[in-house]
XYZ file of N, CA and C in Angstrom:
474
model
N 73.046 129.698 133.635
C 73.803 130.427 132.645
C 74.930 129.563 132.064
N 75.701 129.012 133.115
C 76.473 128.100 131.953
C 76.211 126.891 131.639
N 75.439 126.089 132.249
C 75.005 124.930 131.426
C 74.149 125.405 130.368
N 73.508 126.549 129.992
C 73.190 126.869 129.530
C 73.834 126.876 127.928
N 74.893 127.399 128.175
C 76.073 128.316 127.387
C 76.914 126.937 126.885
N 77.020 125.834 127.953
C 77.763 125.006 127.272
C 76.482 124.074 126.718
N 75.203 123.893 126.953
C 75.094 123.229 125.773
C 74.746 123.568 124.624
N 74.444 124.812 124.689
C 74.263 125.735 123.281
C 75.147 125.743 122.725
N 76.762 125.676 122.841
C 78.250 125.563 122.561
C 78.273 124.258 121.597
N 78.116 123.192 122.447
C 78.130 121.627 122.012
C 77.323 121.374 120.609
N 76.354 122.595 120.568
C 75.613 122.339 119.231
C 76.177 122.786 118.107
N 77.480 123.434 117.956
C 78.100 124.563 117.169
C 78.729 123.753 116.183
N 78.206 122.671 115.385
C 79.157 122.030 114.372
C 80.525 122.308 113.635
N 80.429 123.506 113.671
C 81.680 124.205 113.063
C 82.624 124.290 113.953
N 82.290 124.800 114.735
C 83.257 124.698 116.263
C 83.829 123.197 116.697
N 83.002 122.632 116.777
C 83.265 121.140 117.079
C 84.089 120.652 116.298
N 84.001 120.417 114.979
C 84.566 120.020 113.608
C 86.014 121.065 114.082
N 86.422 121.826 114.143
C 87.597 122.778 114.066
C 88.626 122.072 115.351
N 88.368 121.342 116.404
C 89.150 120.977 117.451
C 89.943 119.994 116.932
N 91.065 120.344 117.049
C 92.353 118.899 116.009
C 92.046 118.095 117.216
N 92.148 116.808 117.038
C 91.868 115.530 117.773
C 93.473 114.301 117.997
N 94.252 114.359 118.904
C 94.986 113.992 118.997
C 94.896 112.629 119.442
N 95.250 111.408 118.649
C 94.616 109.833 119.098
C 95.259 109.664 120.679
N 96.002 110.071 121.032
C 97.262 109.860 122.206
C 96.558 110.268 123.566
N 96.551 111.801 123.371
C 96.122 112.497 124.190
C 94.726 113.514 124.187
N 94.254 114.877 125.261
C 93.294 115.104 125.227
C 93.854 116.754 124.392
N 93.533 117.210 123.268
C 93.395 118.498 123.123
C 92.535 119.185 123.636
N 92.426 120.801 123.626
C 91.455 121.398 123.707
C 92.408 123.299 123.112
N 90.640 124.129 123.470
C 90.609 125.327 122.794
C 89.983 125.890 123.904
N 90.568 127.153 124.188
C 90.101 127.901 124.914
C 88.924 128.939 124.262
N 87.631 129.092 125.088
C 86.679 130.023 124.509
C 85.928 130.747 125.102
N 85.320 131.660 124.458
C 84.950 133.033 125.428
C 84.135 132.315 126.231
N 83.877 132.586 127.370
C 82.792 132.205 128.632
C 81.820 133.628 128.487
N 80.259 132.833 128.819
C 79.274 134.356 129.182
C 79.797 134.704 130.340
N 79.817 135.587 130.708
C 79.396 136.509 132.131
C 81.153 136.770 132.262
N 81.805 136.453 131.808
C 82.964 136.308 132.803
C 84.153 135.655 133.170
N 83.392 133.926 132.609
C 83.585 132.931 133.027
C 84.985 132.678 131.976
N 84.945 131.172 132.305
C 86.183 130.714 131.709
C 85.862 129.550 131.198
N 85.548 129.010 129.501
C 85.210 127.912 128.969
C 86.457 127.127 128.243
N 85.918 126.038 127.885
C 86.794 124.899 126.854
C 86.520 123.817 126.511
N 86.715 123.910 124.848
C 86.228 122.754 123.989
C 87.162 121.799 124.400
N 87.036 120.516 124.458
C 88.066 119.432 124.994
C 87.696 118.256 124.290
N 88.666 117.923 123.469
C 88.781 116.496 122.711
C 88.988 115.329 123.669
N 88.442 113.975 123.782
C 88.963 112.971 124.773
C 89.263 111.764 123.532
N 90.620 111.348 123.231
C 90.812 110.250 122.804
C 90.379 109.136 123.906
N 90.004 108.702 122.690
C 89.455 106.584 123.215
C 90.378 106.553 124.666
N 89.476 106.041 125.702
C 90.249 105.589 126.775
C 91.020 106.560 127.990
N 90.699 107.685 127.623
C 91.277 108.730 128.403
C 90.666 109.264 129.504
N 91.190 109.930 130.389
C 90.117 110.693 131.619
C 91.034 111.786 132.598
N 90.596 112.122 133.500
C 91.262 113.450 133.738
C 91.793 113.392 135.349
N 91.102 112.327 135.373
C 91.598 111.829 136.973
C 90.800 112.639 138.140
N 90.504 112.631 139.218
C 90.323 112.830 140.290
C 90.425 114.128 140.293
N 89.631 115.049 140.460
C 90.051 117.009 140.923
C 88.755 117.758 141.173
N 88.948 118.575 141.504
C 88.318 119.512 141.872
C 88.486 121.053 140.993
N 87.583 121.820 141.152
C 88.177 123.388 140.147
C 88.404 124.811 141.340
N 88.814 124.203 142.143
C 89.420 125.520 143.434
C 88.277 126.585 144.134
N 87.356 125.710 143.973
C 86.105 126.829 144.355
C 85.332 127.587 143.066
N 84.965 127.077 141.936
C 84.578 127.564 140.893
C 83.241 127.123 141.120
N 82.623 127.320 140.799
C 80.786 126.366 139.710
C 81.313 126.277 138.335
N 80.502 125.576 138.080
C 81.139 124.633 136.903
C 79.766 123.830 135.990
N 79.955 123.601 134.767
C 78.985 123.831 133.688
C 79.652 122.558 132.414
N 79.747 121.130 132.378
C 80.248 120.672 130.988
C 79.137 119.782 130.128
N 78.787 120.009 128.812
C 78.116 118.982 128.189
C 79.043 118.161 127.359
N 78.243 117.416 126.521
C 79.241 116.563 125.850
C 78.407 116.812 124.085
N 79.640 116.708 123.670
C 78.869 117.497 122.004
C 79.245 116.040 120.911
N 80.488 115.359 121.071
C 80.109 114.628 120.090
C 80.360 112.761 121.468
N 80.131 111.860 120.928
C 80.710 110.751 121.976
C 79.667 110.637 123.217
N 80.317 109.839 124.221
C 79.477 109.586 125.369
C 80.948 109.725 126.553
N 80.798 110.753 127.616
C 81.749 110.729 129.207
C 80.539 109.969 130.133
N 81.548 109.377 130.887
C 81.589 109.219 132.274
C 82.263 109.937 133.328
N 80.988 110.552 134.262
C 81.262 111.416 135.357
C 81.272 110.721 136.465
N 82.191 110.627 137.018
C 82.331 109.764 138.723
C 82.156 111.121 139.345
N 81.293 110.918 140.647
C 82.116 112.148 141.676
C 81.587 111.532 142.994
N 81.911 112.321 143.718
C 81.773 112.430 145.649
C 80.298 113.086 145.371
N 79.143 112.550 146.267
C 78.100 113.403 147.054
C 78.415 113.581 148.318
N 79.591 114.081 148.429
C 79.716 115.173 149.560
C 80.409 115.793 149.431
N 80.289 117.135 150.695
C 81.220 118.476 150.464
C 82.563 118.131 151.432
N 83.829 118.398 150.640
C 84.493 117.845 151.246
C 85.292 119.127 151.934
N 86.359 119.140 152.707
C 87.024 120.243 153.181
C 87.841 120.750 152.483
N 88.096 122.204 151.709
C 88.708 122.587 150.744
C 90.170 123.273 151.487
N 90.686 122.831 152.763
C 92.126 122.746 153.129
C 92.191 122.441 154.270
N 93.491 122.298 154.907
C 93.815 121.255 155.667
C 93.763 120.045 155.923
N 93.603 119.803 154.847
C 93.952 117.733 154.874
C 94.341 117.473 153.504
N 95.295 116.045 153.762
C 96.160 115.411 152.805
C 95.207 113.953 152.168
N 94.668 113.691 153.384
C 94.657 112.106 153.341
C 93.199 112.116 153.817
N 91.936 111.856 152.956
C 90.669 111.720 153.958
C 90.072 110.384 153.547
N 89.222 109.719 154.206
C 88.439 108.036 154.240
C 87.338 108.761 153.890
N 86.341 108.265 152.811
C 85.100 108.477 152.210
C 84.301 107.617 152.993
N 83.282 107.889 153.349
C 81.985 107.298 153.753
C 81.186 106.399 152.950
N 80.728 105.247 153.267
C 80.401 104.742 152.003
C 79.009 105.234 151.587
N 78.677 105.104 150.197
C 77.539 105.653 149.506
C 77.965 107.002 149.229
N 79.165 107.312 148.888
C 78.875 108.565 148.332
C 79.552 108.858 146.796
N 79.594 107.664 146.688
C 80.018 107.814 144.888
C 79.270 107.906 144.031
N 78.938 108.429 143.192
C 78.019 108.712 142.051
C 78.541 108.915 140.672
N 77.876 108.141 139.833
C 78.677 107.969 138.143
C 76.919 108.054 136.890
N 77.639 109.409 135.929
C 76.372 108.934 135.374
C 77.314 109.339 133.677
N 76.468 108.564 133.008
C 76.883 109.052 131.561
C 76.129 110.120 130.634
N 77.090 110.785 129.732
C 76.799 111.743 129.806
C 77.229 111.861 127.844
N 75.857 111.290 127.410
C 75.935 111.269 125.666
C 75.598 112.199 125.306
N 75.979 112.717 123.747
C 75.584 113.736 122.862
C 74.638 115.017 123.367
N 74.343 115.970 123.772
C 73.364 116.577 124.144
C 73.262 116.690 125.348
N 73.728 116.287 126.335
C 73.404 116.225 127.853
C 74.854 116.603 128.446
N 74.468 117.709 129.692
C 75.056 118.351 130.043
C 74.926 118.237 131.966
N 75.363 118.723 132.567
C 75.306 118.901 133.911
C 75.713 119.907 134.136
N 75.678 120.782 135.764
C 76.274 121.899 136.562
C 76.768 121.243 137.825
N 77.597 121.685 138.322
C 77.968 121.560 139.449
C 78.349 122.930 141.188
N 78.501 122.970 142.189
C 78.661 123.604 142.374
C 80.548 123.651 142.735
N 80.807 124.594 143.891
C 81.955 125.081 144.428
C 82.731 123.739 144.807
N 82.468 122.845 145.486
C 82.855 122.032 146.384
C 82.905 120.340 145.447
N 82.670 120.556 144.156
C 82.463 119.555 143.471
C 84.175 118.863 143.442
N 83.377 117.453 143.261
C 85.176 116.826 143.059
C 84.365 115.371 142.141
N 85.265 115.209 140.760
C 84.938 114.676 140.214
C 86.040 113.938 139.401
N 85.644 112.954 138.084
C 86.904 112.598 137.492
C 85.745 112.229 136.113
N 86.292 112.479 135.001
C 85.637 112.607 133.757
C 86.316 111.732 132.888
N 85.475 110.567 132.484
C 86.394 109.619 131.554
C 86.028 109.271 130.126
N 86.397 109.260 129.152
C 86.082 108.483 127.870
C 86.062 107.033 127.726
N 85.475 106.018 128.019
C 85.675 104.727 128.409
C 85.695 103.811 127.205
N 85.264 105.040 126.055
C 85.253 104.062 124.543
C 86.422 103.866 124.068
N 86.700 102.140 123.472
C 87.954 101.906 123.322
C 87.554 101.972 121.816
N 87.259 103.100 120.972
C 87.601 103.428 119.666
C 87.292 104.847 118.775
N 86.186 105.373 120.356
C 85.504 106.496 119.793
C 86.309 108.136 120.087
N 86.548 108.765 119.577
C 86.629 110.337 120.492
C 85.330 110.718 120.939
N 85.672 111.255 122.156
C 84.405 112.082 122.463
C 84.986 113.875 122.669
N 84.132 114.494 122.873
C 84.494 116.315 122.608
C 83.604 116.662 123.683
N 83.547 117.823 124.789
C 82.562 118.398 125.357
C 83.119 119.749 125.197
N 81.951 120.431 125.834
C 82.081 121.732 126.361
C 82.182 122.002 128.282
N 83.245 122.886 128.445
C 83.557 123.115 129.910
C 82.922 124.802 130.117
N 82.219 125.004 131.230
C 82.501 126.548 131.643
C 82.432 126.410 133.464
N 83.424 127.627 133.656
C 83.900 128.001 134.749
C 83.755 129.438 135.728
N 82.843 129.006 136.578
C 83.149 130.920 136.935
C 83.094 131.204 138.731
N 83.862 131.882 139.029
C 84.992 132.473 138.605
C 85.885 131.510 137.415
N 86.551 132.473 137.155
C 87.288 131.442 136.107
C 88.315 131.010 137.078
N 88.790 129.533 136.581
C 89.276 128.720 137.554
C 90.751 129.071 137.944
N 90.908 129.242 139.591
C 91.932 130.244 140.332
C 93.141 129.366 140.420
N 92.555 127.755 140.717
C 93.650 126.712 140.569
C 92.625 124.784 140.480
N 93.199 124.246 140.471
C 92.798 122.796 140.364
C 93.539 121.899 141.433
N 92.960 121.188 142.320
C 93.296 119.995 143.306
C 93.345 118.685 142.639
N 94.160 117.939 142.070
C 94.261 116.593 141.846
C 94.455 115.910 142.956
N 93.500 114.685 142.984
C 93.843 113.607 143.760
C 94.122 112.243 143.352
N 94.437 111.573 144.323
C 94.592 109.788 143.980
C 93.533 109.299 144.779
N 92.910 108.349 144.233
C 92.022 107.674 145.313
C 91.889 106.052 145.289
N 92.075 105.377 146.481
C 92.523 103.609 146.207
C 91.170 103.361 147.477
N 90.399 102.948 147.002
C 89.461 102.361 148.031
C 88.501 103.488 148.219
N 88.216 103.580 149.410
C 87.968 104.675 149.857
C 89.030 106.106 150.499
N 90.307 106.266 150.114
C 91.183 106.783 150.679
C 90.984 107.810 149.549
N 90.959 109.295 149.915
C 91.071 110.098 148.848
C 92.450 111.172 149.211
N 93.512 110.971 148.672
C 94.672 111.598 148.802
C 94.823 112.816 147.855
N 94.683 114.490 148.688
C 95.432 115.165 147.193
C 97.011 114.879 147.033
N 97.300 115.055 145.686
C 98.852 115.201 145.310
C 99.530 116.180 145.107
N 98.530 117.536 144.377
C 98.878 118.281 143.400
C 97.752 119.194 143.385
N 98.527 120.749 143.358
C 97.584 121.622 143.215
C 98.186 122.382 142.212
N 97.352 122.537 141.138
C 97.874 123.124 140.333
C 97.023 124.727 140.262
N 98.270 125.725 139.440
C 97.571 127.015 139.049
C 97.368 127.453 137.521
N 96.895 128.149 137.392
C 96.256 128.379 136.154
C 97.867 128.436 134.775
N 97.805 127.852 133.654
C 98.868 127.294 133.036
C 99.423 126.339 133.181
N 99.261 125.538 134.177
C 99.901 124.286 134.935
C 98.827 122.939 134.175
N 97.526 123.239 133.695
C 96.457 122.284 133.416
C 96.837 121.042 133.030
N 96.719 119.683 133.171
C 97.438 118.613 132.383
C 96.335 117.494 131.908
């Protein structure tokens, strides 16, 4: 249902075309989600990315409508509390790109970091969320060390 929803979204020219595009930073627009959920159009200026996080126990749904992302994430489920500081195992990083038309799902336990790596292009996707998202875990990660910093709640988004 929502990869569904977001790549049927990504095809919406008019919609797409309507997101002001800020060279600096990432805009976005909040939009109805099916079922429930919680979506968003998101502009990525050249060079930008969202860093390290997680969506607090959501499933999760983004394509990409105009440009090409890069998706890093963990293939594994990691522990969603009580720890600050965890060592990754090796082999569990995974990165795929993610041009015009192509979309992914994820589940609950996903932890990822989403980048624009073009040094001239914008890229735009579509996000959906459901539950709609309760809060967000940012982390830092240097090696294999994955540190959260920051948990943010809904209005807090950066």
């Amino acid at each position: 249902m929502l990869l569904d929803f977001v790549r049927r979204t990504a095809t919406d020219t008019d919609l797409i075309a309507a997101l002001p595009l800020d060279p600096e930073g990432r805009t976005w627009i909040r939009l109805e989600g099916p079922g429930g959920s919680e979506a968003w159009l998101i502009g990525w200026p050249p060079g930008t990315g969202t860093g390290w996080h997680d969506h607090g126990g959501s499933h999760g749904a983004f394509a990409t409508a105009r440009g090409k992302l890069i998706e890093q994430s963990l293939a594994a489920q990691l522990p969603t509390e009580g720890w600050k500081t965890l060592e990754l195992a090796e082999g569990v990083d995974r990165e795929r790109a993610l041009t015009e038309g192509k979309g992914r799902s994820f589940g609950p336990h996903h932890v990822h970091q989403v980048l624009n790596l073009s040094p001239r292009t914008h890229a735009i996707s579509v996000h959906a969320y459901y539950p709609p998202l309760p809060l967000m875990r940012r982390y830092s990660r240097t090696g294999p060390v994955l540190r959260l910093e920051q948990v943010e709640q809904p209005g807090e988004w950066t």
